[in-house]
Tab-separated table of C-alpha atoms in Angstrom:
chain	number	residue	atom	x	y	z
A	1381	UNK	CA	0.000	0.000	0.000
A	1382	UNK	CA	2.771	2.370	0.916
A	1383	UNK	CA	4.773	1.613	-2.197
A	1384	UNK	CA	1.796	2.422	-4.416
A	1385	UNK	CA	1.370	5.773	-2.746
A	1386	UNK	CA	4.985	6.743	-3.318
A	1387	UNK	CA	4.747	5.862	-6.997
A	1388	UNK	CA	1.651	7.989	-7.435
A	1389	UNK	CA	3.258	10.957	-5.669
A	1390	UNK	CA	6.323	10.756	-7.888
A	1391	UNK	CA	4.274	10.671	-11.040
A	1392	UNK	CA	2.288	13.697	-9.930
A	1393	UNK	CA	5.491	15.696	-9.165
A	1394	UNK	CA	7.004	14.851	-12.544
A	1395	UNK	CA	3.780	15.831	-14.288
A	1396	UNK	CA	3.693	19.137	-12.412
A	1397	UNK	CA	7.352	19.845	-13.227
A	1398	UNK	CA	6.813	19.178	-16.891
A	1399	UNK	CA	3.837	21.459	-16.926
A	1400	UNK	CA	5.876	24.251	-15.272
A	1401	UNK	CA	8.796	23.883	-17.732
A	1402	UNK	CA	6.457	23.857	-20.712
A	1403	UNK	CA	4.749	26.987	-19.513
A	1404	UNK	CA	8.107	28.959	-19.275
A	1405	UNK	CA	9.805	30.511	-22.450
A	1406	UNK	CA	13.088	28.963	-23.626
A	1407	UNK	CA	16.303	31.140	-22.795
A	1408	UNK	CA	18.675	32.025	-25.763
A	1409	UNK	CA	22.373	33.010	-25.034
A	1410	UNK	CA	23.869	35.369	-27.721
A	1411	UNK	CA	27.562	34.896	-28.703
A	1412	UNK	CA	29.573	37.863	-30.267
A	1413	UNK	CA	30.014	41.673	-30.006
A	1414	UNK	CA	26.972	43.849	-30.467
A	1415	UNK	CA	26.047	47.498	-30.022
A	1416	UNK	CA	28.648	50.279	-29.691
A	1417	UNK	CA	31.470	47.746	-29.219
A	1418	UNK	CA	30.790	46.357	-32.676
A	1419	UNK	CA	30.761	49.812	-34.238
A	1420	UNK	CA	34.088	50.724	-32.535
A	1421	UNK	CA	35.661	47.499	-33.754
A	1422	UNK	CA	34.622	48.191	-37.351
A	1423	UNK	CA	35.934	51.737	-37.033
A	1424	UNK	CA	39.379	50.586	-35.824
A	1425	UNK	CA	39.566	47.935	-38.539
A	1426	UNK	CA	38.726	50.555	-41.161
A	1427	UNK	CA	41.307	52.954	-39.724
A	1428	UNK	CA	43.938	50.216	-39.734
A	1429	UNK	CA	43.219	49.423	-43.362
A	1430	UNK	CA	43.552	53.111	-44.277
A	1431	UNK	CA	46.909	53.324	-42.470
A	1432	UNK	CA	48.112	50.193	-44.221
A	1433	UNK	CA	47.164	51.630	-47.592
A	1434	UNK	CA	48.878	54.935	-46.794
A	1435	UNK	CA	52.011	53.121	-45.593
A	1436	UNK	CA	52.046	50.971	-48.709
A	1437	UNK	CA	51.645	54.028	-50.930
A	1438	UNK	CA	54.482	55.865	-49.127
A	1439	UNK	CA	56.719	52.815	-49.404
A	1440	UNK	CA	56.076	52.543	-53.133
A	1441	UNK	CA	56.708	56.283	-53.541
A	1442	UNK	CA	60.014	56.090	-51.625
A	1443	UNK	CA	61.126	53.117	-53.688
A	1444	UNK	CA	60.248	55.010	-56.842
A	1445	UNK	CA	61.972	58.250	-55.819
A	1446	UNK	CA	65.100	56.594	-54.405
A	1447	UNK	CA	65.238	54.293	-57.401
A	1448	UNK	CA	65.612	51.113	-55.387
A	1449	UNK	CA	66.545	48.113	-57.480
A	1450	UNK	CA	67.997	44.692	-56.898
A	1451	UNK	CA	71.506	46.017	-57.646
A	1452	UNK	CA	71.361	49.040	-55.337
A	1453	UNK	CA	69.763	52.386	-54.712
A	1454	UNK	CA	69.781	55.313	-57.132
A	1455	UNK	CA	73.349	56.015	-58.309
A	1456	UNK	CA	74.652	53.540	-55.758
A	1457	UNK	CA	75.297	50.058	-57.097
A	1458	UNK	CA	76.483	47.044	-55.136
A	1459	UNK	CA	79.040	44.997	-57.050
A	1460	UNK	CA	81.412	42.183	-56.220
A	1461	UNK	CA	84.305	44.634	-55.762
A	1462	UNK	CA	82.378	47.012	-53.510
A	1463	UNK	CA	80.128	50.020	-53.978
A	1464	UNK	CA	79.844	51.907	-57.257
A	1465	UNK	CA	78.584	55.495	-57.424
A	1466	UNK	CA	77.501	57.077	-60.679
A	1467	UNK	CA	77.116	60.841	-61.053
A	1468	UNK	CA	77.456	63.413	-58.274
A	1469	UNK	CA	77.401	62.152	-54.681
A	1470	UNK	CA	77.217	64.111	-51.440
A	1471	UNK	CA	78.520	62.843	-48.085
A	1472	UNK	CA	77.258	64.583	-44.947
A	1473	UNK	CA	79.434	62.545	-42.585
A	1474	UNK	CA	83.039	61.232	-42.774
A	1475	UNK	CA	83.741	58.642	-45.468
A	1476	UNK	CA	85.796	55.576	-44.579
A	1477	UNK	CA	87.048	53.546	-47.522
A	1478	UNK	CA	90.000	51.388	-48.445
A	1479	UNK	CA	90.169	52.603	-52.046
A	1480	UNK	CA	88.434	55.341	-54.035
A	1481	UNK	CA	88.787	55.379	-57.814
A	1482	UNK	CA	86.907	56.763	-60.775
A	1483	UNK	CA	85.653	54.978	-63.849
A	1484	UNK	CA	88.299	54.150	-66.463
A	1485	UNK	CA	88.970	57.237	-68.534
A	1486	UNK	CA	86.947	59.534	-66.248
A	1487	UNK	CA	88.365	62.079	-63.758
A	1488	UNK	CA	87.779	61.922	-60.001
A	1489	UNK	CA	86.314	65.205	-58.741
A	1490	UNK	CA	86.149	66.094	-55.019
A	1491	UNK	CA	84.271	69.225	-53.954
A	1492	UNK	CA	83.453	70.716	-50.551
A	1493	UNK	CA	82.095	74.034	-49.358
A	1494	UNK	CA	84.751	74.176	-46.603
A	1495	UNK	CA	87.633	71.747	-46.941
A	1496	UNK	CA	88.610	68.236	-47.963
A	1497	UNK	CA	90.674	66.338	-45.387
A	1498	UNK	CA	92.497	63.037	-45.803
A	1499	UNK	CA	93.758	61.545	-42.532
A	1500	UNK	CA	95.959	58.494	-41.953
A	1501	UNK	CA	95.877	57.042	-38.423
A	1502	UNK	CA	97.462	54.055	-36.729
A	1503	UNK	CA	95.879	51.300	-34.657
A	1504	UNK	CA	95.673	53.627	-31.645
A	1505	UNK	CA	93.763	56.217	-33.713
A	1506	UNK	CA	96.777	58.550	-33.614
A	1507	UNK	CA	97.173	60.897	-36.556
A	1508	UNK	CA	100.185	60.043	-38.721
A	1509	UNK	CA	99.613	61.861	-42.014
A	1510	UNK	CA	97.111	64.571	-42.879
A	1511	UNK	CA	96.223	66.307	-46.131
A	1512	UNK	CA	93.897	69.309	-45.933
A	1513	UNK	CA	92.713	71.478	-48.814
A	1514	UNK	CA	90.530	74.409	-47.826
A	1515	UNK	CA	89.746	78.023	-48.500
A	1516	UNK	CA	92.887	79.152	-46.659
A	1517	UNK	CA	95.218	76.984	-48.731
A	1518	UNK	CA	96.771	73.545	-49.039
A	1519	UNK	CA	98.286	71.888	-45.968
A	1520	UNK	CA	100.178	68.627	-45.656
A	1521	UNK	CA	101.386	67.063	-42.428
A	1522	UNK	CA	103.650	64.062	-42.177
A	1523	UNK	CA	107.180	62.828	-41.656
A	1524	UNK	CA	108.125	63.225	-45.322
A	1525	UNK	CA	106.680	64.747	-48.482
A	1526	UNK	CA	107.757	63.564	-51.944
A	1527	UNK	CA	106.843	64.440	-55.503
A	1528	UNK	CA	107.936	62.073	-58.276
A	1529	UNK	CA	107.543	62.053	-62.031
A	1530	UNK	CA	105.786	59.352	-64.016
A	1531	UNK	CA	109.117	57.626	-64.568
A	1532	UNK	CA	109.810	57.506	-60.822
A	1533	UNK	CA	112.389	60.311	-60.740
A	1534	UNK	CA	112.418	62.354	-57.553
A	1535	UNK	CA	111.339	65.935	-58.266
A	1536	UNK	CA	110.830	67.296	-54.755
A	1537	UNK	CA	111.349	65.928	-51.268
A	1538	UNK	CA	111.018	67.533	-47.846
A	1539	UNK	CA	111.498	66.295	-44.293
A	1540	UNK	CA	112.746	67.669	-40.980
A	1541	UNK	CA	116.386	67.523	-42.086
A	1542	UNK	CA	116.430	68.891	-45.634
A	1543	UNK	CA	114.506	69.862	-48.741
A	1544	UNK	CA	115.650	68.260	-51.987
A	1545	UNK	CA	114.807	69.553	-55.453
A	1546	UNK	CA	115.585	66.829	-57.955
A	1547	UNK	CA	114.500	68.648	-61.120
A	1548	UNK	CA	117.087	69.625	-63.696
A	1549	UNK	CA	116.246	73.301	-63.244
A	1550	UNK	CA	114.740	75.357	-60.419
A	1551	UNK	CA	112.999	78.480	-61.715
A	1552	UNK	CA	111.784	81.319	-59.479
A	1553	UNK	CA	109.323	83.566	-61.319
A	1554	UNK	CA	108.660	86.142	-58.569
A	1555	UNK	CA	109.711	89.752	-59.044
A	1556	UNK	CA	111.596	89.728	-55.733
A	1557	UNK	CA	113.401	86.490	-56.529
A	1558	UNK	CA	114.160	83.873	-53.875
A	1559	UNK	CA	114.704	84.788	-50.214
A	1560	UNK	CA	116.820	82.524	-47.987
A	1561	UNK	CA	117.067	83.210	-44.268
A	1562	UNK	CA	120.011	80.800	-43.854
A	1563	UNK	CA	122.887	79.626	-45.999
A	1564	UNK	CA	122.527	78.184	-49.511
A	1565	UNK	CA	124.767	75.426	-50.907
A	1566	UNK	CA	124.842	74.982	-54.666
A	1567	UNK	CA	127.493	74.077	-57.242
A	1568	UNK	CA	126.163	76.463	-59.871
A	1569	UNK	CA	124.219	79.726	-59.891
A	1570	UNK	CA	123.192	80.856	-63.374
A	1571	UNK	CA	120.629	83.240	-64.809
A	1572	UNK	CA	118.416	82.445	-67.753
A	1573	UNK	CA	119.646	83.322	-71.231
A	1574	UNK	CA	119.492	87.076	-71.870
A	1575	UNK	CA	118.561	87.665	-68.213
A	1576	UNK	CA	120.524	89.290	-65.410
A	1577	UNK	CA	121.740	87.449	-62.314
A	1578	UNK	CA	121.530	89.469	-59.134
A	1579	UNK	CA	122.583	88.413	-55.635
A	1580	UNK	CA	121.366	90.844	-53.020
A	1581	UNK	CA	121.164	91.174	-49.240
A	1582	UNK	CA	119.122	94.339	-48.498
A	1583	UNK	CA	119.879	94.642	-44.774
A	1584	UNK	CA	122.770	92.269	-44.040
A	1585	UNK	CA	125.968	91.031	-45.631
A	1586	UNK	CA	126.376	88.627	-48.547
A	1587	UNK	CA	129.021	85.952	-48.087
A	1588	UNK	CA	130.211	83.481	-50.713
A	1589	UNK	CA	132.595	80.715	-49.635
A	1590	UNK	CA	134.224	77.863	-51.526
A	1591	UNK	CA	137.314	75.873	-50.482
A	1592	UNK	CA	138.575	75.529	-54.070
A	1593	UNK	CA	137.734	78.962	-55.367
A	1594	UNK	CA	134.888	81.137	-56.638
A	1595	UNK	CA	134.611	82.006	-60.305
A	1596	UNK	CA	132.467	84.888	-61.552
A	1597	UNK	CA	132.200	84.887	-65.327
A	1598	UNK	CA	130.310	87.187	-67.690
A	1599	UNK	CA	131.057	86.093	-71.232
A	1600	UNK	CA	129.003	88.762	-73.019
A	1601	UNK	CA	128.526	91.509	-70.460
A	1602	UNK	CA	129.903	93.453	-67.529
A	1603	UNK	CA	130.439	92.642	-63.864
A	1604	UNK	CA	129.680	95.432	-61.398
A	1605	UNK	CA	130.480	95.527	-57.694
A	1606	UNK	CA	128.909	98.547	-55.982
A	1607	UNK	CA	128.999	99.310	-52.270
A	1608	UNK	CA	128.267	102.286	-50.026
A	1609	UNK	CA	131.375	102.314	-47.829
A	1610	UNK	CA	134.359	100.106	-48.698
A	1611	UNK	CA	135.184	97.445	-51.262
A	1612	UNK	CA	137.990	95.186	-50.111
A	1613	UNK	CA	139.948	92.664	-52.178
A	1614	UNK	CA	142.118	90.513	-49.927
A	1615	UNK	CA	144.384	87.580	-50.660
A	1616	UNK	CA	146.068	85.977	-47.653
A	1617	UNK	CA	148.673	83.781	-49.366
A	1618	UNK	CA	148.478	84.779	-53.033
A	1619	UNK	CA	148.214	87.891	-55.100
A	1620	UNK	CA	145.550	90.052	-56.722
A	1621	UNK	CA	145.915	90.349	-60.473
A	1622	UNK	CA	144.179	92.894	-62.688
A	1623	UNK	CA	144.588	91.641	-66.254
A	1624	UNK	CA	143.068	93.922	-68.888
A	1625	UNK	CA	144.107	96.065	-71.805
A	1626	UNK	CA	142.986	99.141	-69.897
A	1627	UNK	CA	142.677	99.673	-66.162
A	1628	UNK	CA	140.828	102.783	-65.025
A	1629	UNK	CA	140.913	104.099	-61.485
A	1630	UNK	CA	138.296	106.821	-61.286
A	1631	UNK	CA	137.924	109.587	-58.694
A	1632	UNK	CA	141.322	109.097	-57.120
A	1633	UNK	CA	142.340	112.045	-54.921
A	1634	UNK	CA	144.999	114.326	-56.327
A	1635	UNK	CA	147.929	115.296	-54.204
A	1636	UNK	CA	148.774	118.995	-53.964
A	1637	UNK	CA	152.389	120.064	-54.207
A	1638	UNK	CA	153.743	122.802	-51.962
A	1639	UNK	CA	154.017	126.376	-53.349
A	1640	UNK	CA	157.799	126.483	-53.183
A	1641	UNK	CA	158.165	123.239	-55.078
A	1642	UNK	CA	155.464	123.863	-57.661
A	1643	UNK	CA	156.653	124.651	-61.167
A	1644	UNK	CA	155.737	127.894	-62.816
A	1645	UNK	CA	155.019	126.200	-66.132
A	1646	UNK	CA	151.717	125.124	-67.529
A	1647	UNK	CA	149.596	122.567	-65.642
A	1648	UNK	CA	150.430	118.983	-66.493
A	1649	UNK	CA	147.786	116.561	-67.770
A	1650	UNK	CA	149.891	113.504	-67.043
A	1651	UNK	CA	149.802	111.975	-63.558
A	1652	UNK	CA	151.501	109.200	-61.751
A	1653	UNK	CA	149.841	106.851	-59.305
A	1654	UNK	CA	151.309	106.980	-55.824
A	1655	UNK	CA	150.746	104.728	-52.837
A	1656	UNK	CA	150.666	105.893	-49.238
A	1657	UNK	CA	152.163	103.750	-46.468
A	1658	UNK	CA	148.652	102.785	-45.422
A	1659	UNK	CA	147.911	101.510	-48.950
A	1660	UNK	CA	145.860	104.483	-50.135
A	1661	UNK	CA	146.259	105.508	-53.790
A	1662	UNK	CA	146.412	109.080	-55.032
A	1663	UNK	CA	147.464	110.992	-58.132
A	1664	UNK	CA	150.365	113.323	-58.454
A	1665	UNK	CA	151.390	115.506	-61.383
A	1666	UNK	CA	154.139	113.816	-63.315
A	1667	UNK	CA	157.468	115.524	-63.628
A	1668	UNK	CA	160.982	114.721	-64.697
A	1669	UNK	CA	161.231	112.657	-61.529
A	1670	UNK	CA	158.796	111.179	-59.035
A	1671	UNK	CA	156.556	113.742	-57.397
A	1672	UNK	CA	154.905	111.430	-54.870
A	1673	UNK	CA	156.996	112.755	-51.994
A	1674	UNK	CA	156.134	116.311	-52.897
A	1675	UNK	CA	152.377	115.668	-53.082
A	1676	UNK	CA	151.988	113.257	-50.154
A	1677	UNK	CA	149.639	115.521	-48.216
A	1678	UNK	CA	146.860	113.040	-49.060
A	1679	UNK	CA	148.481	110.450	-46.816
A	1680	UNK	CA	148.269	112.688	-43.717
């Protein structure tokens, strides 16, 4: 009896529960983004697409303007031997290269608004050699400077010890000539054909020395030695020879004879050259005998 009652109660509860569930509406769960979130998402996606298109257009424009190719960029080409530049190139920062050369048969032109500097450094980044060309001039710095011809002959060399000119002829074209503050050693000093040779020291003395002699030769002209005070010819162990067809001694002083010893005749036009004990020369009117003793008042 009890078991039958329990079965009936269970059936009634199940029937009631089914009736309640059938009377309620079924619940639907939506999956996704809706409302203002969806509109914001579409807006950001559209903005991202616009930016991608703009970026792609700018990239294509840059590639077109810079002339990017597989071989390089613009006038810059990448080859097996290095970089190759065609046309004019401008470097805003220092250029480091092992070798710079132009195309075969074409000149290499370097231009700068200020200067062009070439520096050689060692492993410790210490400057060894420097070449600077600028608006103020041309400067070179190094232990030695050499200029050679195409055949390898030394034309010019300079270091701390000496300067060597290896050319066959050194020509100075300036109007003032060449100025040397120290001594000059040369085996031969010669002027150009039909030109004058002039050795001058405006404020100091001019000294020429040679252990085996000095020869001054003018084959088709004159030799002049002009000084303001004294001109001295001195030979310590030899003699001084004046070898010429005519020897003229101009502006020699003339000795005056005393009144008692002067002749009453006409004035003589023939003179004799007299020498004072101190070596001074003077003229004296010639007579039947020597008149140097009579006219030696110049020696006083």
